[in-house]
PDB file of C-alpha atoms in Angstrom:
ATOM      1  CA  UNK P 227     -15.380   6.185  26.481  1.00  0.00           C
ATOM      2  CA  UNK P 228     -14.254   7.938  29.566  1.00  0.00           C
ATOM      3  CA  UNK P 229     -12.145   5.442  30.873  1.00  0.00           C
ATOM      4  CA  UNK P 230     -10.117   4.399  27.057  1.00  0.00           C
ATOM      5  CA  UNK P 231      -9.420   8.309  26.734  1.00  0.00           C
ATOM      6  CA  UNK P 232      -8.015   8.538  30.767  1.00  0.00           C
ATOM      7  CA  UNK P 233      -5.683   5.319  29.734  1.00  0.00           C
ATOM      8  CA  UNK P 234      -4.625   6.578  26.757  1.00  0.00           C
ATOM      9  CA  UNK P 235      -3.912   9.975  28.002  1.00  0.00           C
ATOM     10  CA  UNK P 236      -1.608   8.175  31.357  1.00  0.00           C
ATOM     11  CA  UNK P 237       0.003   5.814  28.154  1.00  0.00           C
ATOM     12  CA  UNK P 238       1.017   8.984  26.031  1.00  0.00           C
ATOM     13  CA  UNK P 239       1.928  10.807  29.088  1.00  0.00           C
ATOM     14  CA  UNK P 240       4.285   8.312  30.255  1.00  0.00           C
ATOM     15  CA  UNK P 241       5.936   7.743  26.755  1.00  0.00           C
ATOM     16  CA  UNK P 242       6.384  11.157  26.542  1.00  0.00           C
ATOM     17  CA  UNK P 243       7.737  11.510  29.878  1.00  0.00           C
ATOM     18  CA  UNK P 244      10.265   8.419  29.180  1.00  0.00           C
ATOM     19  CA  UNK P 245      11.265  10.354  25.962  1.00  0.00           C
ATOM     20  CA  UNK P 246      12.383  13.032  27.518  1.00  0.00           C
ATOM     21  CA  UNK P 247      13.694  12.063  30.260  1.00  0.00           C
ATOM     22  CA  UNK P 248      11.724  14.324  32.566  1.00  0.00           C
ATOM     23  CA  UNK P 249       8.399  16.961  31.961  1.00  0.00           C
ATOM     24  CA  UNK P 250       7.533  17.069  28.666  1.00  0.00           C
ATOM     25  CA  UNK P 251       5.281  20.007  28.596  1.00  0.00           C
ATOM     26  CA  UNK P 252       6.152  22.333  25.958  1.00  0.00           C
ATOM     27  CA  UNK P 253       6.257  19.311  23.566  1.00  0.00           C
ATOM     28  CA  UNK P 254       8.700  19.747  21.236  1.00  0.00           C
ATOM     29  CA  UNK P 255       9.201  18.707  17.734  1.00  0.00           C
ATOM     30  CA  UNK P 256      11.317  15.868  18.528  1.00  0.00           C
ATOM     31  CA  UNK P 257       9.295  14.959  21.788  1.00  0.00           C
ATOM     32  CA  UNK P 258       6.319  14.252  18.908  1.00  0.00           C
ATOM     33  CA  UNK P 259       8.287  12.366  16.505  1.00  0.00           C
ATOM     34  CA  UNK P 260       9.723  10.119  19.046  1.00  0.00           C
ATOM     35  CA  UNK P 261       6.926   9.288  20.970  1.00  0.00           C
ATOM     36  CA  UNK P 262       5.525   8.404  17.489  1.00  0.00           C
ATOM     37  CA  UNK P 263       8.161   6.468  16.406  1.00  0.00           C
ATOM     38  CA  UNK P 264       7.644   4.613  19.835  1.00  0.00           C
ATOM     39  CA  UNK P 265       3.695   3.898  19.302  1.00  0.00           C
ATOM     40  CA  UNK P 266       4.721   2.650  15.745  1.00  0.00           C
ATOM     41  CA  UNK P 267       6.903   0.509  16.390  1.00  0.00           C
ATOM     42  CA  UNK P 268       3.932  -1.143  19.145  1.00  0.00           C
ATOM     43  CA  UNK P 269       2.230  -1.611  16.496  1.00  0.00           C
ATOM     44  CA  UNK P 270      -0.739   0.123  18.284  1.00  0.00           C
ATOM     45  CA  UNK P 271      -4.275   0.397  16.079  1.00  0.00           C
ATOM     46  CA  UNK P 272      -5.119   3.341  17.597  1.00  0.00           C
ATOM     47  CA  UNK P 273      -1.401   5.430  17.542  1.00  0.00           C
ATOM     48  CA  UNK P 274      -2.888   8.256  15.895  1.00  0.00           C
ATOM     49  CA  UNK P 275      -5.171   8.881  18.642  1.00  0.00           C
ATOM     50  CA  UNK P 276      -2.495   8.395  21.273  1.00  0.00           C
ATOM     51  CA  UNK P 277      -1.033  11.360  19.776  1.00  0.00           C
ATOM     52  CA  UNK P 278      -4.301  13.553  19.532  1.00  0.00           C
ATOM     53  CA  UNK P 279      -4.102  13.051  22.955  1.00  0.00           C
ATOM     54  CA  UNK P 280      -0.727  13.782  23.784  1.00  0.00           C
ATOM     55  CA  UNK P 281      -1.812  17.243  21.502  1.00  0.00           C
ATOM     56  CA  UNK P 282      -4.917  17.974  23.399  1.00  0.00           C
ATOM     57  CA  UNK P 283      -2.857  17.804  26.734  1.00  0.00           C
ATOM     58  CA  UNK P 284       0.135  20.306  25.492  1.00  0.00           C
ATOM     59  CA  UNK P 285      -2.868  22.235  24.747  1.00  0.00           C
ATOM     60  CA  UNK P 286      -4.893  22.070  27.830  1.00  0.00           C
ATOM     61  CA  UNK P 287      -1.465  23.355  29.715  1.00  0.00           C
ATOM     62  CA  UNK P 288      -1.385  26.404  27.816  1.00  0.00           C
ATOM     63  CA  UNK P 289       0.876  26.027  25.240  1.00  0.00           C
ATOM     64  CA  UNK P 290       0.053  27.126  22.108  1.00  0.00           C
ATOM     65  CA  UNK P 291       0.473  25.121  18.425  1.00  0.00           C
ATOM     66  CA  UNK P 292       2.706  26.273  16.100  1.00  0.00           C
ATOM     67  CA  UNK P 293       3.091  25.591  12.703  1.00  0.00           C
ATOM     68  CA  UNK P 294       5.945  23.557  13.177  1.00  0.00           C
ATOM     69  CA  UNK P 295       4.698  21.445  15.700  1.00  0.00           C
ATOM     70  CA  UNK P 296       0.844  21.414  14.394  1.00  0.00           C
ATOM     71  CA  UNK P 297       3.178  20.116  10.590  1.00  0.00           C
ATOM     72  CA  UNK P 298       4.948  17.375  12.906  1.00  0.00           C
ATOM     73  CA  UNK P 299       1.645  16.330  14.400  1.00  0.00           C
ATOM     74  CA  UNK P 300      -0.284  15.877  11.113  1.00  0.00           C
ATOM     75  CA  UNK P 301       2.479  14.051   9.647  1.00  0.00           C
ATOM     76  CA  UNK P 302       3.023  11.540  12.532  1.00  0.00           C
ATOM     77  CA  UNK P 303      -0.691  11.089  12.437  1.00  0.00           C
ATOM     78  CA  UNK P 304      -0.907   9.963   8.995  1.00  0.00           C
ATOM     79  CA  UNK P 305       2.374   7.871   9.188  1.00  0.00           C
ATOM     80  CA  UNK P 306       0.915   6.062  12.316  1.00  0.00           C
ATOM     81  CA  UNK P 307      -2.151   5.577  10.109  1.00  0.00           C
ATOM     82  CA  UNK P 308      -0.857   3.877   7.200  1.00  0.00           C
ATOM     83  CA  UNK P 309      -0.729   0.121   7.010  1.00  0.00           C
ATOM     84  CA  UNK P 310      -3.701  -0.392   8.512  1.00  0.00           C
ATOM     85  CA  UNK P 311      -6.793  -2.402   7.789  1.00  0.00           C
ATOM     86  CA  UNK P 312      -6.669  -4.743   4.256  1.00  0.00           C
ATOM     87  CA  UNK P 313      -5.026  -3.231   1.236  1.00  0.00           C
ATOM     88  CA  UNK P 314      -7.032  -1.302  -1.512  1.00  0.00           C
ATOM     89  CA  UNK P 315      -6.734  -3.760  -4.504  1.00  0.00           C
ATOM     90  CA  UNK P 316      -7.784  -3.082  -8.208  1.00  0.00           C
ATOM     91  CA  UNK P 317     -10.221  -5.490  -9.454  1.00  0.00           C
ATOM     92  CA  UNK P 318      -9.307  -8.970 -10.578  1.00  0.00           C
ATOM     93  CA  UNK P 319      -8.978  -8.938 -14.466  1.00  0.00           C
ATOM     94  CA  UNK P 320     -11.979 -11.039 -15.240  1.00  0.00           C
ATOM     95  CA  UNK P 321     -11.098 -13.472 -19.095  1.00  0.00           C
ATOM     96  CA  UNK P 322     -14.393 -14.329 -19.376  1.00  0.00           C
ATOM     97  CA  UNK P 323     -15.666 -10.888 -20.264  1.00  0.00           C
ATOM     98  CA  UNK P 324     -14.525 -10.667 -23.670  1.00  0.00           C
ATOM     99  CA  UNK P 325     -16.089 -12.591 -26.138  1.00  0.00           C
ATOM    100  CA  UNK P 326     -14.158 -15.339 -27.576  1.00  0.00           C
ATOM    101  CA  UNK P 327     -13.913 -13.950 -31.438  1.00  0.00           C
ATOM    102  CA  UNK P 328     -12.036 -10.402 -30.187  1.00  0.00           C
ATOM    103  CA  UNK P 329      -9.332 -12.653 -29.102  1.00  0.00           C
ATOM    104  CA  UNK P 330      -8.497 -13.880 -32.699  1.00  0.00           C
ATOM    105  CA  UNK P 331      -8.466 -10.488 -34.323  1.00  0.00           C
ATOM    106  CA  UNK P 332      -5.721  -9.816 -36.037  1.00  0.00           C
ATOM    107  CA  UNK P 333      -3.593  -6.533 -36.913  1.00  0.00           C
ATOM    108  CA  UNK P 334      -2.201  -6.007 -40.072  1.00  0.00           C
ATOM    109  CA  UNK P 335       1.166  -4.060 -39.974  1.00  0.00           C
ATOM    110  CA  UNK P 336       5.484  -4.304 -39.970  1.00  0.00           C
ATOM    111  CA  UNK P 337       5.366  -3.873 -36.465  1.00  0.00           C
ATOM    112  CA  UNK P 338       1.848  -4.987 -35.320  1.00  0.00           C
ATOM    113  CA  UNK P 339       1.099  -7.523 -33.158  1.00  0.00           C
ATOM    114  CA  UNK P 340      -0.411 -10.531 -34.660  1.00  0.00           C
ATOM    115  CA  UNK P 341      -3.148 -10.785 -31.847  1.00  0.00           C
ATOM    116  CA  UNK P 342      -3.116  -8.039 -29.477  1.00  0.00           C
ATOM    117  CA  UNK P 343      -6.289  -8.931 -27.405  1.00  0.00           C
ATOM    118  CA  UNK P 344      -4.848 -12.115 -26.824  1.00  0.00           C
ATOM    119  CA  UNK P 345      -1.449 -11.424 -26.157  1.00  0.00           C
ATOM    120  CA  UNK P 346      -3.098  -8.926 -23.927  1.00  0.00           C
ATOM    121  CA  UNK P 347      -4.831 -11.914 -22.115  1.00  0.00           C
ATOM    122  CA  UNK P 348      -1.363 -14.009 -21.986  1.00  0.00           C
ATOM    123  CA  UNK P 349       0.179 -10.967 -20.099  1.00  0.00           C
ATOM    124  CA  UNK P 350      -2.210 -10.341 -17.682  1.00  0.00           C
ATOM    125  CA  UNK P 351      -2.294 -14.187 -16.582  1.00  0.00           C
ATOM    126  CA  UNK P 352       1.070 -14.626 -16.567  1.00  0.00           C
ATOM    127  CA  UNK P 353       1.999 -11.261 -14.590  1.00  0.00           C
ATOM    128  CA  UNK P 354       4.625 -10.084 -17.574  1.00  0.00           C
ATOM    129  CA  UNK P 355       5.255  -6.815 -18.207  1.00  0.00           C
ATOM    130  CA  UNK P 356       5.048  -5.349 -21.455  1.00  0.00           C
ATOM    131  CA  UNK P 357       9.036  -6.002 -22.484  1.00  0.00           C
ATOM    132  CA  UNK P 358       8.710  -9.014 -21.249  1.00  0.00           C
ATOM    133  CA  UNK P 359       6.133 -10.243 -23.387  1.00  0.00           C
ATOM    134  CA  UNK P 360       7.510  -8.422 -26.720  1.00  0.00           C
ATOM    135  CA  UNK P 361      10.486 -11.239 -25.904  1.00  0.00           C
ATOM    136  CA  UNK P 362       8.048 -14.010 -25.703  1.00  0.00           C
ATOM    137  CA  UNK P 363       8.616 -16.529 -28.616  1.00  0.00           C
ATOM    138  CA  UNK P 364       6.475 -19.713 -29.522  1.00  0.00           C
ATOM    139  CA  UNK P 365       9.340 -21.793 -28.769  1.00  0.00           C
ATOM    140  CA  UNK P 366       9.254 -20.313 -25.034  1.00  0.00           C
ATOM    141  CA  UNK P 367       6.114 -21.917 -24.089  1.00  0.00           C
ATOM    142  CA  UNK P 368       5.139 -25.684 -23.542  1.00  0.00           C
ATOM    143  CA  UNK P 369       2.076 -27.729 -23.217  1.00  0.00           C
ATOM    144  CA  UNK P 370       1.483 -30.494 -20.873  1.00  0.00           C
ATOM    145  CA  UNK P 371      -1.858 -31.907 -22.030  1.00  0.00           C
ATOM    146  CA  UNK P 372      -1.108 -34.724 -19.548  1.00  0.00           C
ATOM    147  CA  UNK P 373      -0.963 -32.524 -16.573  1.00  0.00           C
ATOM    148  CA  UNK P 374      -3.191 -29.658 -18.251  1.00  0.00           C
ATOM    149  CA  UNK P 375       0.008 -27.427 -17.755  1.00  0.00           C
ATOM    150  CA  UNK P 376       1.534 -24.662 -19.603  1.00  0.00           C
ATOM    151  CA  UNK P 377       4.943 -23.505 -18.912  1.00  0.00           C
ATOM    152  CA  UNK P 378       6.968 -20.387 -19.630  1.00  0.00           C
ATOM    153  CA  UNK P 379      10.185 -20.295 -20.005  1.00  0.00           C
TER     154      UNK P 379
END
């Protein structure tokens, strides 16, 4: 609206003023970064746009966009941007999609693992990476049938 684009404009305006210490038309490279580094560390939503605004207003003075300072922009715009909204997770690894006899097979070899399915299975539950669970022995793990536990050591 109208009225959200006048506030941010006097907002970026007087950051950038307070920046510099003065007028801050031609912005400068610095002028950007700081006021950007000021908006993140707000912890504003809408940063980015604060500083399309601030860009819009160097431009409606009449000063023109370098490649410098259109390089600053873009990057301070995508820096404000990240870390926002939920993260992008992979999909949970779902057990219960492979069938029950694939975890059993067995690979015949000097250096094959007995079940690999399985041991693929163990990994992924127990969040080990792949040297980790080469080290893995049987006396490592314990079963609490009591508790219906299972422990790694």
């Amino acid at each position: 609206s109208k009225q959200g684009k006048g506030s941010r404009a006097s907002t970026v305006l007087q950051l950038a003023k307070e920046v510099t210490g003065g007028h801050p038309f031609p912005l400068s490279k610095l002028t950007v970064v700081r006021v950007s580094a000021c908006l993140r560390a707000t912890k504003i939503q809408s940063g980015d746009q604060y500083l399309g605004e601030l860009r819009a207003m160097h431009v409606e003075s009449g000063h023109s966009v370098g490649e410098l300072l259109d390089r600053t922009f873009k990057l301070c715009q995508r820096a404000l941007r990240r870390d926002r909204g939920p993260e992008c997770r992979a999909p949970e690894y779902r057990l219960d999609l492979i069938a029950e006899e694939t975890l059993w097979q067995k690979l015949h070899g000097q250096k094959a693992v007995m079940w690999p399915i399985l041991a693929y299975h163990w990994a992924v539950v127990w969040m080990l990476r792949e040297i980790e669970l080469r080290e893995v022995r049987i006396k490592d793990v314990s079963l609490g049938r009591q508790q219906n536990r299972v422990t790694l050591m």
